[in-house]
Coordinates of C-alpha atoms in Angstrom, one line a residue:
X1184 CA 13.2 -16.5 -0.2
X1185 CA 10.4 -17.8 2.2
X1186 CA 12.0 -21.4 2.5
X1187 CA 15.8 -21.0 3.2
X1188 CA 17.6 -23.8 1.8
X1189 CA 20.3 -25.1 3.8
X1190 CA 22.9 -27.0 2.3
X1191 CA 23.6 -30.5 4.0
X1192 CA 26.0 -33.1 3.2
X1193 CA 25.4 -35.4 6.3
X1194 CA 23.3 -38.2 4.6
X1195 CA 23.0 -40.3 1.6
X1196 CA 20.2 -39.7 -0.9
X1197 CA 18.7 -43.0 -2.4
X1198 CA 16.6 -42.1 -5.1
X1199 CA 16.3 -42.8 -8.9
X1200 CA 19.1 -41.9 -11.2
X1201 CA 18.3 -38.5 -12.7
X1202 CA 20.3 -37.4 -15.6
X1203 CA 21.5 -33.7 -14.1
X1204 CA 24.0 -32.9 -17.2
X1205 CA 21.2 -33.0 -19.5
X1206 CA 18.9 -31.4 -17.2
X1207 CA 21.3 -28.4 -17.0
X1208 CA 22.2 -28.0 -20.6
X1209 CA 18.6 -28.6 -22.1
X1210 CA 17.6 -26.2 -24.4
X1211 CA 14.4 -25.8 -23.0
X1212 CA 15.6 -25.4 -19.4
X1213 CA 16.1 -21.6 -19.9
X1214 CA 14.5 -18.7 -22.2
X1215 CA 10.9 -19.3 -21.3
X1216 CA 10.1 -16.0 -22.0
X1217 CA 10.9 -16.4 -25.8
X1218 CA 7.5 -17.9 -25.9
X1219 CA 5.4 -15.0 -26.5
X1220 CA 2.2 -16.2 -25.5
X1221 CA 3.5 -17.6 -22.5
X1222 CA 5.1 -14.8 -21.4
X1223 CA 1.9 -12.8 -22.0
X1224 CA -0.2 -14.9 -19.9
X1225 CA 2.3 -14.5 -17.1
X1226 CA 2.6 -10.7 -17.1
X1227 CA -1.4 -10.1 -17.7
X1228 CA -2.3 -12.3 -14.8
X1229 CA 0.2 -11.0 -12.5
X1230 CA -0.5 -7.4 -13.2
X1231 CA -4.6 -8.2 -13.1
X1232 CA -4.0 -9.9 -9.9
X1233 CA -2.2 -6.9 -8.3
X1234 CA -4.4 -4.5 -9.6
X1235 CA -7.3 -6.3 -8.3
X1236 CA -5.6 -6.6 -4.6
X1237 CA -5.1 -2.6 -4.9
X1238 CA -9.1 -2.3 -5.5
X1239 CA -10.8 -4.7 -3.0
X1240 CA -14.7 -5.2 -3.6
X1241 CA -14.2 -3.9 -7.0
X1242 CA -14.7 -6.1 -10.3
X1243 CA -11.1 -6.9 -12.0
X1244 CA -10.8 -5.6 -15.5
X1245 CA -11.8 -8.4 -18.0
X1246 CA -9.0 -10.3 -19.6
X1247 CA -7.5 -10.5 -22.1
X1248 CA -6.0 -7.2 -22.3
X1249 CA -4.7 -6.1 -25.6
X1250 CA -1.4 -5.0 -26.1
X1251 CA -2.4 -1.5 -26.8
X1252 CA -4.2 -1.5 -23.3
X1253 CA -3.0 1.4 -21.2
X1254 CA -3.2 1.0 -17.7
X1255 CA -4.1 4.5 -16.8
X1256 CA -6.3 5.6 -19.6
X1257 CA -8.2 2.1 -20.3
X1258 CA -8.3 0.7 -16.7
X1259 CA -8.0 3.9 -14.8
X1260 CA -5.0 2.8 -12.6
X1261 CA -3.5 5.8 -10.6
X1262 CA 0.2 6.5 -9.6
X1263 CA 0.2 4.3 -6.5
X1264 CA -1.7 1.3 -8.8
X1265 CA 1.0 1.6 -11.3
X1266 CA 4.1 1.5 -8.9
X1267 CA 2.4 -1.4 -6.9
X1268 CA 2.2 -3.4 -10.3
X1269 CA 5.6 -2.3 -11.5
X1270 CA 7.1 -3.5 -8.3
X1271 CA 5.2 -6.9 -8.3
X1272 CA 6.5 -7.3 -11.9
X1273 CA 10.5 -6.4 -11.1
X1274 CA 9.8 -8.6 -8.0
X1275 CA 8.5 -11.7 -9.7
X1276 CA 11.1 -11.7 -12.7
X1277 CA 13.9 -9.9 -10.8
X1278 CA 14.1 -7.0 -13.0
X1279 CA 16.6 -4.8 -11.2
X1280 CA 17.9 -2.4 -13.5
X1281 CA 17.1 1.1 -13.3
X1282 CA 16.5 1.4 -17.0
X1283 CA 13.7 -1.4 -16.8
X1284 CA 12.1 0.7 -13.8
X1285 CA 12.0 4.1 -16.0
X1286 CA 10.6 2.1 -18.9
X1287 CA 7.9 0.5 -17.0
X1288 CA 6.6 3.7 -15.5
X1289 CA 7.2 6.0 -18.1
X1290 CA 5.3 3.6 -20.6
X1291 CA 2.3 2.1 -18.7
X1292 CA 1.2 0.0 -21.6
X1293 CA 0.9 -3.6 -21.6
X1294 CA 2.9 -4.4 -24.9
X1295 CA 5.6 -2.2 -23.4
X1296 CA 5.8 -4.1 -20.1
X1297 CA 5.8 -7.3 -21.8
X1298 CA 8.8 -5.9 -23.9
X1299 CA 10.7 -4.7 -20.7
X1300 CA 10.0 -8.3 -19.1
X1301 CA 11.5 -10.1 -22.0
X1302 CA 14.6 -7.8 -21.9
X1303 CA 15.2 -7.9 -18.4
X1304 CA 14.8 -11.7 -18.4
X1305 CA 17.2 -12.1 -21.2
X1306 CA 19.6 -10.1 -19.2
X1307 CA 19.0 -12.6 -16.3
X1308 CA 16.0 -14.9 -15.7
X1309 CA 17.9 -17.4 -13.5
X1310 CA 15.0 -17.2 -10.6
X1311 CA 11.3 -16.6 -10.3
X1312 CA 9.6 -15.3 -7.2
X1313 CA 6.0 -16.1 -6.4
X1314 CA 4.1 -15.0 -3.5
X1315 CA 1.8 -17.0 -1.4
X1316 CA -1.9 -16.4 -1.3
X1317 CA -1.5 -15.5 2.7
X1318 CA -4.3 -18.5 3.0
X1319 CA -2.7 -19.5 6.1
X1320 CA -1.1 -16.1 7.5
X1321 CA 0.7 -13.3 5.8
X1322 CA 1.7 -13.6 2.2
X1323 CA 5.3 -14.4 1.8
X1324 CA 7.9 -14.2 -1.3
X1325 CA 9.0 -17.5 -2.5
X1326 CA 12.2 -17.5 -4.9
X1327 CA 12.7 -20.7 -6.9
X1328 CA 15.9 -21.0 -9.2
X1329 CA 14.7 -21.9 -12.9
X1330 CA 16.7 -24.8 -12.9
X1331 CA 14.9 -26.5 -10.0
X1332 CA 11.7 -25.5 -11.6
X1333 CA 12.8 -27.5 -14.9
X1334 CA 13.6 -30.4 -12.8
X1335 CA 10.3 -30.6 -11.4
X1336 CA 8.7 -30.1 -15.0
X1337 CA 10.6 -32.9 -16.3
X1338 CA 9.4 -35.1 -13.6
X1339 CA 5.9 -34.2 -14.1
X1340 CA 6.2 -34.8 -17.8
X1341 CA 7.4 -38.2 -17.2
X1342 CA 3.9 -38.7 -15.4
X1343 CA 1.7 -37.2 -18.3
X1344 CA 3.1 -38.8 -21.6
X1345 CA 1.1 -38.2 -24.8
X1346 CA -0.4 -34.6 -24.0
X1347 CA -0.8 -32.6 -26.9
X1348 CA -3.0 -29.6 -25.5
X1349 CA -3.3 -27.8 -22.2
X1350 CA -6.6 -26.3 -21.0
X1351 CA -5.7 -24.2 -18.0
X1352 CA -8.2 -23.1 -15.1
X1353 CA -5.4 -21.4 -13.0
X1354 CA -3.4 -18.1 -13.5
X1355 CA 0.0 -18.6 -15.0
X1356 CA 2.1 -16.6 -12.5
X1357 CA 1.2 -18.8 -9.7
X1358 CA 4.0 -21.5 -9.0
X1359 CA 1.3 -24.2 -10.0
X1360 CA 0.3 -22.4 -13.1
X1361 CA 3.6 -21.6 -14.1
X1362 CA 5.1 -25.2 -13.7
X1363 CA 2.2 -26.8 -15.9
X1364 CA 1.2 -23.9 -18.5
X1365 CA 4.2 -22.3 -19.0
X1366 CA 7.3 -25.1 -18.5
X1367 CA 5.4 -28.1 -19.2
X1368 CA 4.4 -27.0 -22.6
X1369 CA 8.3 -26.5 -23.4
X1370 CA 8.9 -29.8 -21.8
X1371 CA 6.4 -31.8 -23.7
X1372 CA 6.5 -29.7 -27.0
X1373 CA 2.8 -28.6 -26.7
X1374 CA 2.1 -25.6 -28.9
X1375 CA -1.3 -24.6 -27.7
X1376 CA -2.7 -23.5 -24.0
X1377 CA -6.3 -22.7 -23.7
X1378 CA -7.5 -20.6 -21.0
X1379 CA -10.7 -21.9 -19.5
X1380 CA -11.2 -19.1 -16.9
X1381 CA -13.9 -17.2 -18.9
X1382 CA -15.9 -20.4 -20.1
X1383 CA -18.5 -22.5 -18.3
X1384 CA -17.9 -25.8 -17.4
X1385 CA -20.2 -27.0 -19.7
X1386 CA -18.5 -25.4 -22.5
X1387 CA -15.0 -26.6 -21.3
X1388 CA -16.4 -30.3 -21.4
X1389 CA -17.6 -29.8 -25.2
X1390 CA -14.0 -28.3 -26.1
X1391 CA -12.1 -31.2 -24.6
X1392 CA -10.4 -33.8 -27.0
X1393 CA -8.1 -37.0 -26.7
X1394 CA -4.5 -36.0 -25.7
X1395 CA -5.8 -32.7 -23.7
X1396 CA -4.3 -32.1 -20.2
X1397 CA -7.0 -30.2 -18.1
X1398 CA -4.9 -28.0 -15.3
X1399 CA -7.4 -26.9 -12.7
X1400 CA -8.3 -26.9 -9.0
X1401 CA -10.5 -28.8 -6.8
X1402 CA -13.1 -25.7 -6.8
X1403 CA -13.2 -25.9 -10.6
X1404 CA -13.4 -29.9 -10.6
X1405 CA -16.3 -29.7 -8.2
X1406 CA -18.1 -27.4 -10.4
X1407 CA -17.4 -29.6 -13.5
X1408 CA -18.5 -32.8 -11.4
X1409 CA -21.9 -31.4 -10.8
X1410 CA -22.7 -31.7 -14.5
X1411 CA -22.3 -35.5 -14.0
X1412 CA -19.6 -35.4 -16.7
X1413 CA -18.6 -38.2 -19.4
X1414 CA -15.1 -37.7 -20.3
X1415 CA -13.6 -39.1 -23.9
X1416 CA -10.8 -41.4 -24.2
X1417 CA -7.3 -40.1 -23.2
X1418 CA -8.0 -37.2 -21.1
X1419 CA -6.0 -36.4 -18.3
X1420 CA -6.5 -33.7 -15.6
X1421 CA -4.3 -32.3 -12.9
X1422 CA -5.4 -30.7 -9.4
X1423 CA -3.3 -28.8 -6.9
X1424 CA -3.4 -25.8 -5.0
X1425 CA -5.8 -27.5 -2.1
X1426 CA -6.6 -31.1 -1.1
X1427 CA -9.1 -32.9 -3.5
X1428 CA -11.7 -34.6 -1.5
X1429 CA -11.6 -38.4 -2.3
X1430 CA -15.3 -38.5 -3.4
X1431 CA -14.6 -36.0 -6.1
X1432 CA -11.5 -37.4 -7.3
X1433 CA -13.2 -40.8 -7.4
X1434 CA -16.0 -39.3 -9.1
X1435 CA -14.0 -37.8 -11.6
X1436 CA -12.2 -41.3 -12.1
X1437 CA -15.3 -42.8 -12.7
X1438 CA -16.6 -40.6 -15.2
X1439 CA -13.4 -41.7 -17.2
X1440 CA -10.9 -38.9 -16.3
X1441 CA -7.2 -39.8 -15.2
X1442 CA -6.7 -37.1 -12.5
X1443 CA -3.2 -36.5 -11.3
X1444 CA -3.3 -34.9 -7.8
X1445 CA 0.0 -32.8 -6.9
X1446 CA 1.0 -32.1 -3.4
X1447 CA 3.3 -29.2 -2.7
X1448 CA 3.7 -25.5 -1.5
X1449 CA 4.7 -22.2 -3.1
X1450 CA 7.4 -22.7 -0.7
X1451 CA 8.6 -26.2 -1.9
X1452 CA 6.8 -26.4 -5.4
X1453 CA 5.8 -29.9 -6.1
X1454 CA 6.6 -32.5 -3.4
X1455 CA 4.4 -35.4 -4.1
X1456 CA 1.8 -37.0 -6.7
X1457 CA -0.9 -39.6 -6.5
X1458 CA -3.7 -40.9 -9.2
X1459 CA -6.2 -42.3 -6.6
X1460 CA -8.5 -40.5 -4.1
X1461 CA -7.2 -42.0 -0.7
X1462 CA -4.0 -43.1 -1.7
X1463 CA -0.7 -41.8 -0.3
X1464 CA 1.2 -39.6 -2.1
X1465 CA 4.6 -40.5 -3.9
X1466 CA 7.7 -38.4 -3.6
X1467 CA 8.9 -36.8 -6.6
X1468 CA 12.4 -38.5 -7.6
X1469 CA 14.7 -35.8 -6.4
X1470 CA 13.1 -35.8 -2.8
X1471 CA 14.0 -37.6 0.3
X1472 CA 12.4 -37.7 3.9
X1473 CA 15.0 -36.7 6.6
X1474 CA 14.4 -38.7 10.1
X1475 CA 13.5 -36.7 13.2
X1476 CA 12.8 -33.5 11.3
X1477 CA 9.8 -31.6 9.7
X1478 CA 11.8 -31.3 6.4
X1479 CA 12.6 -32.8 3.1
X1480 CA 15.9 -33.1 1.2
X1481 CA 16.4 -32.2 -2.3
X1482 CA 18.9 -33.3 -4.8
X1483 CA 19.4 -30.1 -6.8
X1484 CA 20.2 -30.3 -10.6
X1485 CA 23.9 -29.5 -9.5
X1486 CA 24.1 -32.5 -7.3
X1487 CA 23.8 -30.6 -3.9
X1488 CA 21.7 -32.0 -1.1
X1489 CA 19.2 -28.9 0.1
X1490 CA 17.0 -29.3 3.3
X1491 CA 13.6 -27.4 2.8
X1492 CA 11.6 -27.2 5.9
X1493 CA 7.8 -28.3 5.7
X1494 CA 4.8 -26.4 6.5
X1495 CA 2.5 -29.6 6.9
X1496 CA 3.2 -32.7 9.1
X1497 CA 3.6 -35.9 7.1
X1498 CA 2.4 -39.4 8.0
X1499 CA 4.9 -41.7 6.6
X1500 CA 4.0 -45.2 5.0
X1501 CA 7.5 -46.1 3.8
X1502 CA 10.5 -44.3 2.6
X1503 CA 8.8 -42.8 -0.9
X1504 CA 5.2 -42.7 0.2
X1505 CA 3.2 -40.1 2.8
X1506 CA 0.1 -38.5 3.7
X1507 CA -0.4 -35.1 4.8
X1508 CA -1.3 -34.8 8.5
X1509 CA -2.0 -31.2 9.1
X1510 CA -0.4 -28.2 9.4
X1511 CA 2.9 -28.4 11.9
X1512 CA 1.5 -24.9 13.6
X1513 CA -1.6 -23.3 13.0
X1514 CA -1.7 -21.0 16.0
X1515 CA -2.0 -17.3 15.7
X1516 CA -1.9 -14.9 19.0
X1517 CA -5.1 -13.0 20.4
X1518 CA -4.2 -11.1 23.0
X1519 CA -1.1 -12.7 24.1
X1520 CA -2.7 -16.1 24.2
X1521 CA -2.2 -18.5 21.4
X1522 CA -5.2 -19.9 19.6
X1523 CA -6.2 -22.4 16.8
X1524 CA -8.6 -21.0 14.1
X1525 CA -9.1 -24.4 12.7
X1526 CA -10.2 -25.6 16.2
X1527 CA -12.7 -22.7 16.4
X1528 CA -14.3 -23.4 13.0
X1529 CA -14.5 -27.1 14.1
X1530 CA -16.7 -26.0 17.4
X1531 CA -18.7 -23.8 15.3
X1532 CA -19.2 -26.6 12.7
X1533 CA -21.1 -28.7 15.5
X1534 CA -23.7 -26.1 15.3
X1535 CA -27.0 -27.7 13.8
X1536 CA -27.4 -24.3 11.6
X1537 CA -23.6 -24.4 10.3
X1538 CA -23.0 -26.3 7.2
X1539 CA -19.6 -25.1 6.8
X1540 CA -17.2 -22.4 8.9
X1541 CA -13.8 -20.4 8.4
X1542 CA -12.1 -18.7 10.8
X1543 CA -8.7 -16.4 10.7
X1544 CA -7.2 -13.5 12.3
X1545 CA -8.8 -9.7 11.4
X1546 CA -6.6 -7.9 9.1
X1547 CA -4.7 -5.0 11.2
X1548 CA -7.2 -2.8 9.9
X1549 CA -9.9 -4.5 11.2
X1550 CA -8.9 -5.4 14.6
X1551 CA -7.0 -7.8 16.9
X1552 CA -9.6 -10.8 17.4
X1553 CA -10.7 -13.8 15.1
X1554 CA -13.3 -13.2 12.5
X1555 CA -15.6 -16.1 11.4
X1556 CA -17.4 -16.8 7.9
X1557 CA -20.4 -18.8 8.2
X1558 CA -22.5 -21.1 5.7
X1559 CA -25.7 -21.6 6.9
X1560 CA -27.8 -24.9 6.5
X1561 CA -30.5 -24.7 3.9
X1562 CA -33.3 -22.9 5.7
X1563 CA -31.4 -21.5 8.1
X1564 CA -30.2 -18.0 6.9
X1565 CA -33.4 -16.4 7.0
X1566 CA -32.5 -14.1 10.0
X1567 CA -28.9 -13.4 10.2
X1568 CA -28.8 -11.3 13.0
X1569 CA -30.6 -14.0 15.1
X1570 CA -28.3 -16.6 13.7
X1571 CA -25.0 -14.4 14.8
X1572 CA -26.4 -14.0 18.1
X1573 CA -26.9 -17.7 18.4
X1574 CA -23.7 -18.4 17.2
X1575 CA -21.9 -16.0 19.6
X1576 CA -23.9 -17.4 22.7
X1577 CA -22.8 -21.1 21.3
X1578 CA -19.2 -19.8 21.2
X1579 CA -19.5 -18.3 24.4
X1580 CA -20.2 -21.4 26.3
X1581 CA -17.5 -23.6 24.4
X1582 CA -14.6 -21.0 23.8
X1583 CA -11.9 -19.4 25.7
X1584 CA -12.5 -15.5 25.1
X1585 CA -9.7 -15.0 23.0
X1586 CA -11.1 -17.8 20.8
X1587 CA -14.3 -16.2 20.4
X1588 CA -15.0 -14.7 17.1
X1589 CA -15.6 -10.9 17.2
X1590 CA -17.0 -10.5 13.4
X1591 CA -19.4 -12.6 11.8
X1592 CA -20.0 -12.8 8.1
X1593 CA -22.5 -15.0 6.2
X1594 CA -22.8 -16.7 2.7
X1595 CA -23.8 -19.3 0.5
X1596 CA -20.1 -20.9 0.1
X1597 CA -16.8 -20.0 1.9
X1598 CA -14.5 -17.4 0.2
X1599 CA -12.0 -19.0 -2.4
X1600 CA -9.4 -17.4 -4.7
X1601 CA -9.3 -18.3 -8.4
X1602 CA -6.8 -21.0 -7.9
X1603 CA -9.2 -22.7 -5.2
X1604 CA -7.5 -21.9 -2.0
X1605 CA -9.3 -19.9 0.9
X1606 CA -9.6 -16.5 0.6
X1607 CA -9.9 -13.7 3.2
X1608 CA -12.8 -11.7 3.3
X1609 CA -13.8 -8.0 4.5
X1610 CA -15.8 -7.9 7.5
X1611 CA -19.3 -7.0 7.9
X1612 CA -20.1 -3.6 9.6
X1613 CA -22.6 -4.7 12.2

């Protein structure tokens, strides 16, 4: 578990009463895998992501996959890729028996793997492990008990009454997608979940109807906003995985959308929410600030109080409302020196030819320095070699040697994952 929970009993939580006993005994709090479409979405999204990670630079196999999809015969997966896919599924769903492992590798067919997952979950299923994207470092494993995920789902359901259908632009195997497209439909008795990822923003607009909840990330909302949309009555949206710019949130609200922004992480799951750009976030009812720490206390479904370390600093406006105030420690080591990639990116953005920039450490196979991805301003990208040389000189005059990027990539937009989070990139061979 990537955010170790430390039980504490030295402070008192003053939060709204949550009916813990009904929560633990609620029939929807378990056996989510009995919903066949939900389990199919989770398994397919996870396997497709794992296969894509094993094939950098190659287009992923188009979805949806039929039950008869043979991973070797139809997708060309080799033995190592199959092993990685099976391991990822077993890790995520805690499928620990040897019989399950044998079943997966002996029958590399989607329908068989879904059946194996269902059988394994029926024998356990008390927790799920999610992996972070690695956008701020090495990907981590984050394990959450199903009971705490359901606790959050009930709180979110209370913020989104009257939803009749879910339109999803996010994968089901990430914690955000799991909460909103797997558990929330169970909490709200929603039967229909529509996958938007293969549809254009214009097509998505045309299919929205009253009672819909659109689950997406800021990059998706930004693409939709470029169409100057006008939303019909009673359409709600939710945005997470990355900060939603205030101007974007305000524009969507002016167009008639009720947009719920959720702040959280793979380590903590959801922490707080807001409905207006620029407003502070409000803690979900089971969280409590702990004075003098970069941590939050959570009232667990069984009544215990548990401490969760935070990845971000929070600026508190009162006991329940906060604003994110940056990562606690964004330093990485280059040549034994702590450097801050975000600071380096800020310096590069000061160059008149740079529209935007991202900086991160090279992967182990690329080197031990920083690398930069540059979005040039309009008309400034004609001669990338000249711009690379100019930026290298700019960095040399303003940054210490360990801070200077040793590799440069250029593109029309910064690399992002399907979830909208920053993504890594392969450095150009110069």
